CSV table of N, CA and C in Angstrom, one decimal:
chain,number,residue,atom,x,y,z
A,1,UNK,N,14.2,9.6,12.3
A,1,UNK,CA,14.0,8.4,12.6
A,1,UNK,C,13.2,7.5,11.7
A,2,UNK,N,13.7,6.3,11.0
A,2,UNK,CA,12.8,5.8,10.0
A,2,UNK,C,11.2,5.7,10.3
A,3,UNK,N,10.5,5.7,9.1
A,3,UNK,CA,8.9,6.1,9.4
A,3,UNK,C,8.5,4.8,8.1
A,4,UNK,N,7.4,4.3,8.3
A,4,UNK,CA,6.7,3.5,7.1
A,4,UNK,C,5.3,3.7,7.4
A,5,UNK,N,5.0,3.6,6.2
A,5,UNK,CA,3.7,3.9,5.8
A,5,UNK,C,3.0,2.3,5.1
A,6,UNK,N,2.2,2.0,5.9
A,6,UNK,CA,1.3,0.5,5.4
A,6,UNK,C,0.1,0.7,4.9
A,7,UNK,N,-0.2,-0.5,4.0
A,7,UNK,CA,-1.5,-0.1,3.4
A,7,UNK,C,-1.7,-2.0,3.3
A,8,UNK,N,-3.6,-1.8,3.4
A,8,UNK,CA,-4.3,-3.1,3.2
A,8,UNK,C,-5.3,-2.8,2.2
A,9,UNK,N,-4.9,-3.4,1.0
A,9,UNK,CA,-5.8,-3.2,-0.1
A,9,UNK,C,-6.8,-4.3,-0.4
A,10,UNK,N,-7.7,-4.4,-0.9
A,10,UNK,CA,-8.5,-5.8,-1.7
A,10,UNK,C,-8.8,-5.5,-3.0
A,11,UNK,N,-8.0,-6.3,-3.6
A,11,UNK,CA,-7.8,-6.3,-5.2
A,11,UNK,C,-8.4,-7.8,-5.7
A,12,UNK,N,-9.1,-7.3,-6.7
A,12,UNK,CA,-9.3,-8.6,-7.6
A,12,UNK,C,-8.8,-9.6,-8.0
A,13,UNK,N,-8.8,-10.8,-7.8
A,13,UNK,CA,-7.4,-12.0,-8.0
A,13,UNK,C,-7.2,-11.9,-9.9
A,14,UNK,N,-8.0,-11.6,-10.4
A,14,UNK,CA,-8.1,-11.4,-11.8
A,14,UNK,C,-7.3,-10.1,-12.4
A,15,UNK,N,-7.3,-9.3,-11.3
A,15,UNK,CA,-6.5,-7.8,-11.3
A,15,UNK,C,-5.0,-8.2,-11.3
A,16,UNK,N,-4.5,-9.6,-10.6
A,16,UNK,CA,-3.3,-9.5,-9.9
A,16,UNK,C,-2.0,-8.9,-11.0
A,17,UNK,N,-1.8,-9.1,-12.1
A,17,UNK,CA,-0.8,-8.3,-12.8
A,17,UNK,C,-1.0,-6.9,-13.0
A,18,UNK,N,-2.1,-6.9,-13.3
A,18,UNK,CA,-2.5,-5.2,-13.5
A,18,UNK,C,-1.9,-4.4,-12.0
A,19,UNK,N,-2.0,-5.3,-10.8
A,19,UNK,CA,-1.8,-4.4,-9.4
A,19,UNK,C,-0.3,-4.6,-9.5
A,20,UNK,N,0.3,-5.7,-10.2
A,20,UNK,CA,1.7,-5.6,-9.4
A,20,UNK,C,2.2,-4.2,-10.9
A,21,UNK,N,1.6,-4.3,-12.1
A,21,UNK,CA,2.3,-3.4,-13.1
A,21,UNK,C,2.1,-1.9,-12.3
A,22,UNK,N,1.1,-1.8,-11.5
A,22,UNK,CA,0.5,-0.5,-11.0
A,22,UNK,C,1.7,-0.1,-10.1
A,23,UNK,N,2.1,-1.5,-9.3
A,23,UNK,CA,3.0,-0.8,-8.3
A,23,UNK,C,4.3,-0.9,-8.6
A,24,UNK,N,4.8,-1.4,-9.8
A,24,UNK,CA,5.8,-1.2,-10.0
A,24,UNK,C,6.1,0.2,-10.8
A,25,UNK,N,5.3,1.1,-11.3
A,25,UNK,CA,5.0,1.9,-12.0
A,25,UNK,C,5.0,3.3,-10.9
A,26,UNK,N,4.4,2.8,-9.7
A,26,UNK,CA,4.8,3.5,-8.4
A,26,UNK,C,5.8,4.0,-8.1
A,27,UNK,N,6.7,2.8,-8.0
A,27,UNK,CA,7.7,2.7,-7.3
A,27,UNK,C,9.0,4.0,-7.4
A,28,UNK,N,8.9,4.7,-8.8
A,28,UNK,CA,10.1,5.5,-9.4
A,28,UNK,C,9.4,7.0,-8.8
A,29,UNK,N,8.1,7.0,-8.7
A,29,UNK,CA,7.7,8.0,-7.9
A,29,UNK,C,7.9,8.1,-6.7
A,30,UNK,N,7.6,7.0,-6.1
A,30,UNK,CA,7.9,7.0,-4.4
A,30,UNK,C,9.7,7.1,-4.1
A,31,UNK,N,10.2,7.0,-5.0
A,31,UNK,CA,11.8,7.0,-5.1
A,31,UNK,C,12.1,8.1,-5.2
A,32,UNK,N,11.5,8.9,-6.0
A,32,UNK,CA,11.7,10.4,-6.5
A,32,UNK,C,11.6,11.1,-4.9
A,33,UNK,N,10.6,11.1,-4.4
A,33,UNK,CA,10.1,11.7,-3.2
A,33,UNK,C,10.7,10.9,-2.1
A,34,UNK,N,11.9,10.3,-2.2
A,34,UNK,CA,12.9,9.7,-1.1
A,34,UNK,C,12.4,8.9,-0.4
A,35,UNK,N,11.4,7.9,-1.0
A,35,UNK,CA,11.3,6.2,-0.3
A,35,UNK,C,12.4,5.7,-0.8
A,36,UNK,N,12.6,4.6,0.6
A,36,UNK,CA,13.9,4.0,0.5
A,36,UNK,C,13.4,2.7,0.1
A,37,UNK,N,12.4,1.9,0.2
A,37,UNK,CA,12.1,0.8,0.1
A,37,UNK,C,10.5,0.5,-0.2
A,38,UNK,N,10.0,-0.1,-1.3
A,38,UNK,CA,8.6,-0.3,-1.3
A,38,UNK,C,8.1,-1.9,-1.4
A,39,UNK,N,7.4,-2.6,-0.6
A,39,UNK,CA,7.3,-4.1,-0.8
A,39,UNK,C,5.5,-4.0,-0.5
A,40,UNK,N,5.3,-4.9,-1.7
A,40,UNK,CA,4.0,-5.6,-2.1
A,40,UNK,C,3.9,-6.9,-1.9
A,41,UNK,N,2.8,-7.5,-1.1
A,41,UNK,CA,2.8,-8.4,-0.9
A,41,UNK,C,0.9,-8.8,-1.3
A,42,UNK,N,1.3,-10.4,-1.8
A,42,UNK,CA,-0.1,-10.8,-2.2
A,42,UNK,C,-0.8,-11.9,-1.3
A,43,UNK,N,-1.4,-11.8,-0.6
A,43,UNK,CA,-2.0,-12.8,0.3
A,43,UNK,C,-2.3,-14.3,0.0
A,44,UNK,N,-1.7,-15.0,0.6
A,44,UNK,CA,-2.0,-16.4,0.3
A,44,UNK,C,-2.6,-17.0,1.3
A,45,UNK,N,-2.4,-16.8,2.8
A,45,UNK,CA,-2.6,-17.3,3.9
A,45,UNK,C,-3.3,-16.3,4.6
A,46,UNK,N,-4.5,-15.7,4.4
A,46,UNK,CA,-5.0,-15.0,5.0
A,46,UNK,C,-6.6,-15.6,5.3
A,47,UNK,N,-6.6,-15.9,6.7
A,47,UNK,CA,-8.1,-16.6,7.2
A,47,UNK,C,-9.1,-15.4,7.5
A,48,UNK,N,-10.3,-15.9,7.1
A,48,UNK,CA,-11.1,-15.4,7.2
A,48,UNK,C,-11.1,-15.6,9.3
A,49,UNK,N,-11.8,-14.3,9.8
A,49,UNK,CA,-11.9,-14.0,11.1
A,49,UNK,C,-13.3,-14.2,11.6
A,50,UNK,N,-13.4,-14.4,13.1
A,50,UNK,CA,-14.8,-14.3,13.6
A,50,UNK,C,-15.2,-13.1,14.2
A,51,UNK,N,-14.2,-12.4,14.9
A,51,UNK,CA,-14.6,-11.0,15.4
A,51,UNK,C,-13.7,-10.0,14.4
A,52,UNK,N,-12.3,-10.3,14.1
A,52,UNK,CA,-11.7,-9.6,13.4
A,52,UNK,C,-10.4,-9.8,12.6
A,53,UNK,N,-10.6,-9.4,11.1
A,53,UNK,CA,-9.3,-10.1,10.6
A,53,UNK,C,-9.1,-9.1,9.1
A,54,UNK,N,-7.9,-9.6,8.5
A,54,UNK,CA,-7.4,-8.6,7.3
A,54,UNK,C,-8.8,-8.7,6.6
A,55,UNK,N,-9.4,-9.7,6.1
A,55,UNK,CA,-10.3,-10.1,5.0
A,55,UNK,C,-11.7,-9.1,5.2
A,56,UNK,N,-12.1,-9.0,6.7
A,56,UNK,CA,-12.9,-8.3,7.3
A,56,UNK,C,-12.5,-6.8,7.3
A,57,UNK,N,-11.5,-6.4,7.8
A,57,UNK,CA,-11.0,-5.2,7.5
A,57,UNK,C,-11.2,-4.5,6.6
A,58,UNK,N,-10.9,-4.8,5.3
A,58,UNK,CA,-11.2,-4.5,4.0
A,58,UNK,C,-12.7,-4.9,3.4
A,59,UNK,N,-13.2,-5.5,3.8
A,59,UNK,CA,-14.6,-5.9,3.4
A,59,UNK,C,-14.5,-6.6,2.0
A,60,UNK,N,-13.2,-7.4,2.2
A,60,UNK,CA,-13.0,-8.6,1.2
A,60,UNK,C,-14.2,-9.2,0.5
A,61,UNK,N,-14.4,-8.8,-1.0
A,61,UNK,CA,-15.5,-9.4,-1.8
A,61,UNK,C,-14.8,-11.0,-2.0
A,62,UNK,N,-15.8,-12.0,-2.4
A,62,UNK,CA,-15.5,-13.6,-3.0
A,62,UNK,C,-14.2,-13.5,-3.6
A,63,UNK,N,-14.0,-12.7,-5.0
A,63,UNK,CA,-13.2,-12.9,-5.7
A,63,UNK,C,-12.0,-11.7,-5.6
A,64,UNK,N,-11.9,-11.3,-4.3
A,64,UNK,CA,-10.6,-10.4,-3.9
A,64,UNK,C,-9.4,-11.0,-3.1
A,65,UNK,N,-8.3,-10.6,-3.3
A,65,UNK,CA,-7.3,-11.1,-2.5
A,65,UNK,C,-7.1,-9.8,-1.6
A,66,UNK,N,-6.3,-10.1,-0.2
A,66,UNK,CA,-5.6,-8.9,0.4
A,66,UNK,C,-4.3,-8.9,0.3
A,67,UNK,N,-4.3,-7.5,-0.3
A,67,UNK,CA,-2.9,-7.4,-0.4
A,67,UNK,C,-2.3,-6.4,1.0
A,68,UNK,N,-0.7,-6.7,1.5
A,68,UNK,CA,-0.3,-6.0,2.2
A,68,UNK,C,0.7,-5.2,1.6
A,69,UNK,N,1.0,-4.2,1.8
A,69,UNK,CA,2.4,-3.7,1.3
A,69,UNK,C,2.5,-2.4,2.2
A,70,UNK,N,3.6,-1.9,2.3
A,70,UNK,CA,4.6,-1.0,3.1
A,70,UNK,C,5.5,-0.2,2.1
A,71,UNK,N,5.9,1.0,2.5
A,71,UNK,CA,7.0,1.8,1.6
A,71,UNK,C,7.9,2.4,3.2
A,72,UNK,N,9.3,2.3,3.2
A,72,UNK,CA,10.1,2.7,4.1
A,72,UNK,C,10.5,4.1,3.5
A,73,UNK,N,10.6,4.9,4.6
A,73,UNK,CA,11.3,6.4,4.4
A,73,UNK,C,12.1,6.7,5.4
A,74,UNK,N,13.1,7.2,5.0
A,74,UNK,CA,14.2,7.9,6.2
A,74,UNK,C,13.8,8.5,7.4
A,75,UNK,N,12.2,9.3,7.2
A,75,UNK,CA,11.7,9.9,8.1
A,75,UNK,C,10.0,10.3,7.9
A,76,UNK,N,9.4,10.6,9.0
A,76,UNK,CA,8.1,10.9,8.7
A,76,UNK,C,7.9,12.3,8.1
A,77,UNK,N,8.9,13.3,7.9
A,77,UNK,CA,8.9,14.5,7.0
A,77,UNK,C,8.8,14.0,5.6
A,78,UNK,N,9.6,13.2,4.9
A,78,UNK,CA,10.0,12.9,4.1
A,78,UNK,C,8.7,12.3,3.4
A,79,UNK,N,7.8,11.4,4.0
A,79,UNK,CA,6.6,10.7,3.6
A,79,UNK,C,5.4,11.7,3.4
A,80,UNK,N,5.5,12.8,4.4
A,80,UNK,CA,4.3,13.3,4.7
A,80,UNK,C,4.3,14.0,3.1
A,81,UNK,N,5.7,14.6,3.1
A,81,UNK,CA,5.9,15.4,1.8
A,81,UNK,C,5.9,14.9,0.6
A,82,UNK,N,6.0,13.5,0.4
A,82,UNK,CA,5.7,12.8,-0.7
A,82,UNK,C,4.3,12.6,-1.3
A,83,UNK,N,3.5,12.5,0.2
A,83,UNK,CA,2.0,12.4,0.0
A,83,UNK,C,1.2,13.7,-0.3
A,84,UNK,N,1.9,14.8,0.0
A,84,UNK,CA,1.5,16.0,-0.3
A,84,UNK,C,1.3,16.2,-1.8
A,85,UNK,N,2.5,15.8,-2.5
A,85,UNK,CA,2.6,15.8,-4.1
A,85,UNK,C,1.3,15.2,-4.9
A,86,UNK,N,1.0,14.1,-4.2
A,86,UNK,CA,-0.3,13.5,-4.8
A,86,UNK,C,-1.3,14.3,-5.3
A,87,UNK,N,-1.4,15.7,-4.8
A,87,UNK,CA,-2.4,16.4,-5.8
A,87,UNK,C,-2.0,17.6,-6.7
A,88,UNK,N,-0.6,17.8,-6.5
A,88,UNK,CA,0.2,18.7,-7.7
A,88,UNK,C,1.0,17.9,-8.5
A,89,UNK,N,1.4,16.9,-8.4
A,89,UNK,CA,2.0,16.3,-9.4
A,89,UNK,C,1.4,15.2,-10.5
A,90,UNK,N,0.9,15.6,-11.4
A,90,UNK,CA,0.3,15.0,-12.5
A,90,UNK,C,0.7,13.4,-12.7
A,91,UNK,N,1.8,13.3,-12.3
A,91,UNK,CA,2.3,11.7,-12.6
A,91,UNK,C,1.2,11.0,-11.6
A,92,UNK,N,1.1,11.6,-10.5
A,92,UNK,CA,0.4,10.5,-9.5
A,92,UNK,C,-1.2,10.4,-10.4
A,93,UNK,N,-1.8,11.4,-11.0
A,93,UNK,CA,-3.1,11.4,-11.6
A,93,UNK,C,-3.0,10.4,-12.5
A,94,UNK,N,-2.1,10.1,-13.0
A,94,UNK,CA,-2.0,9.1,-14.0
A,94,UNK,C,-2.1,7.5,-14.1
A,95,UNK,N,-1.6,7.3,-12.6
A,95,UNK,CA,-1.7,6.0,-11.9
A,95,UNK,C,-2.6,5.2,-12.2
A,96,UNK,N,-2.5,4.0,-12.7
A,96,UNK,CA,-3.9,3.1,-12.6
A,96,UNK,C,-4.0,2.4,-11.4
A,97,UNK,N,-5.2,2.5,-10.7
A,97,UNK,CA,-5.5,2.3,-9.4
A,97,UNK,C,-6.2,0.7,-9.7
A,98,UNK,N,-6.0,-0.6,-9.6
A,98,UNK,CA,-6.8,-1.7,-9.9
A,98,UNK,C,-7.4,-2.2,-8.8
A,99,UNK,N,-8.1,-1.0,-7.8
A,99,UNK,CA,-8.9,-1.7,-6.5
A,99,UNK,C,-9.6,-0.8,-6.4
A,100,UNK,N,-10.5,-1.0,-5.3
A,100,UNK,CA,-11.5,0.2,-4.6
A,100,UNK,C,-10.8,0.7,-3.6
A,101,UNK,N,-10.2,2.1,-3.6
A,101,UNK,CA,-10.0,2.7,-3.0
A,101,UNK,C,-10.6,3.1,-1.9
A,102,UNK,N,-11.6,3.0,-1.6
A,102,UNK,CA,-12.6,3.4,-0.7
A,102,UNK,C,-12.4,2.4,0.6
A,103,UNK,N,-12.0,1.0,0.1
A,103,UNK,CA,-11.9,-0.2,1.0
A,103,UNK,C,-10.4,-0.1,1.5
A,104,UNK,N,-9.5,0.6,0.9
A,104,UNK,CA,-7.9,0.9,1.2
A,104,UNK,C,-8.1,1.3,2.6
A,105,UNK,N,-7.1,0.6,3.1
A,105,UNK,CA,-6.6,1.2,4.6
A,105,UNK,C,-5.0,1.5,4.6
A,106,UNK,N,-4.6,2.5,5.3
A,106,UNK,CA,-3.3,3.1,5.3
A,106,UNK,C,-3.1,3.6,6.7
A,107,UNK,N,-1.3,3.7,7.0
A,107,UNK,CA,-1.7,4.8,8.1
A,107,UNK,C,0.0,4.8,8.3
A,108,UNK,N,0.6,5.7,8.8
A,108,UNK,CA,2.1,5.8,9.1
A,108,UNK,C,2.4,5.1,10.8
A,109,UNK,N,3.5,4.6,10.6
A,109,UNK,CA,4.0,4.0,12.0
A,109,UNK,C,5.6,4.0,12.0
A,110,UNK,N,5.9,4.2,13.2
A,110,UNK,CA,7.0,4.7,13.7
A,110,UNK,C,7.7,3.4,14.6
A,111,UNK,N,9.0,2.9,13.9
A,111,UNK,CA,9.2,1.6,14.3
A,111,UNK,C,9.6,1.4,15.7
A,112,UNK,N,9.4,0.8,16.6
A,112,UNK,CA,10.0,0.6,17.9
A,112,UNK,C,10.8,-0.5,18.2
A,113,UNK,N,11.0,-1.4,17.3
A,113,UNK,CA,12.1,-2.8,17.0
A,113,UNK,C,12.3,-3.1,15.7
A,114,UNK,N,13.8,-3.1,15.6
A,114,UNK,CA,14.1,-3.4,14.2
A,114,UNK,C,15.2,-4.0,14.2
A,115,UNK,N,15.8,-5.1,13.4
A,115,UNK,CA,16.5,-5.9,13.7
A,115,UNK,C,17.3,-6.5,12.2
């Protein structure tokens, strides 16, 4: 069954081009390990909330933008195998990560409806 890994990331607005370059550089690695699709979106209409919101979830700072991204996998096993290589494949270690990884959120999701 198809599997998705979702990410919510605070990125400094000034680092937008650097983030895009990093995402583009990551795609060949994700694809090598079986990813079917990678989608990166730059927040343009992401309101602050009173009780909860995307900005609150990542503790967004004034000069940051919320990025929502996801990777589509053929199944969970493929995704898990890919993420396991992040400690052993030196190509992952060489990646530029232009954001505060401590405030990045991620999770795996099984689809319940697709059209």
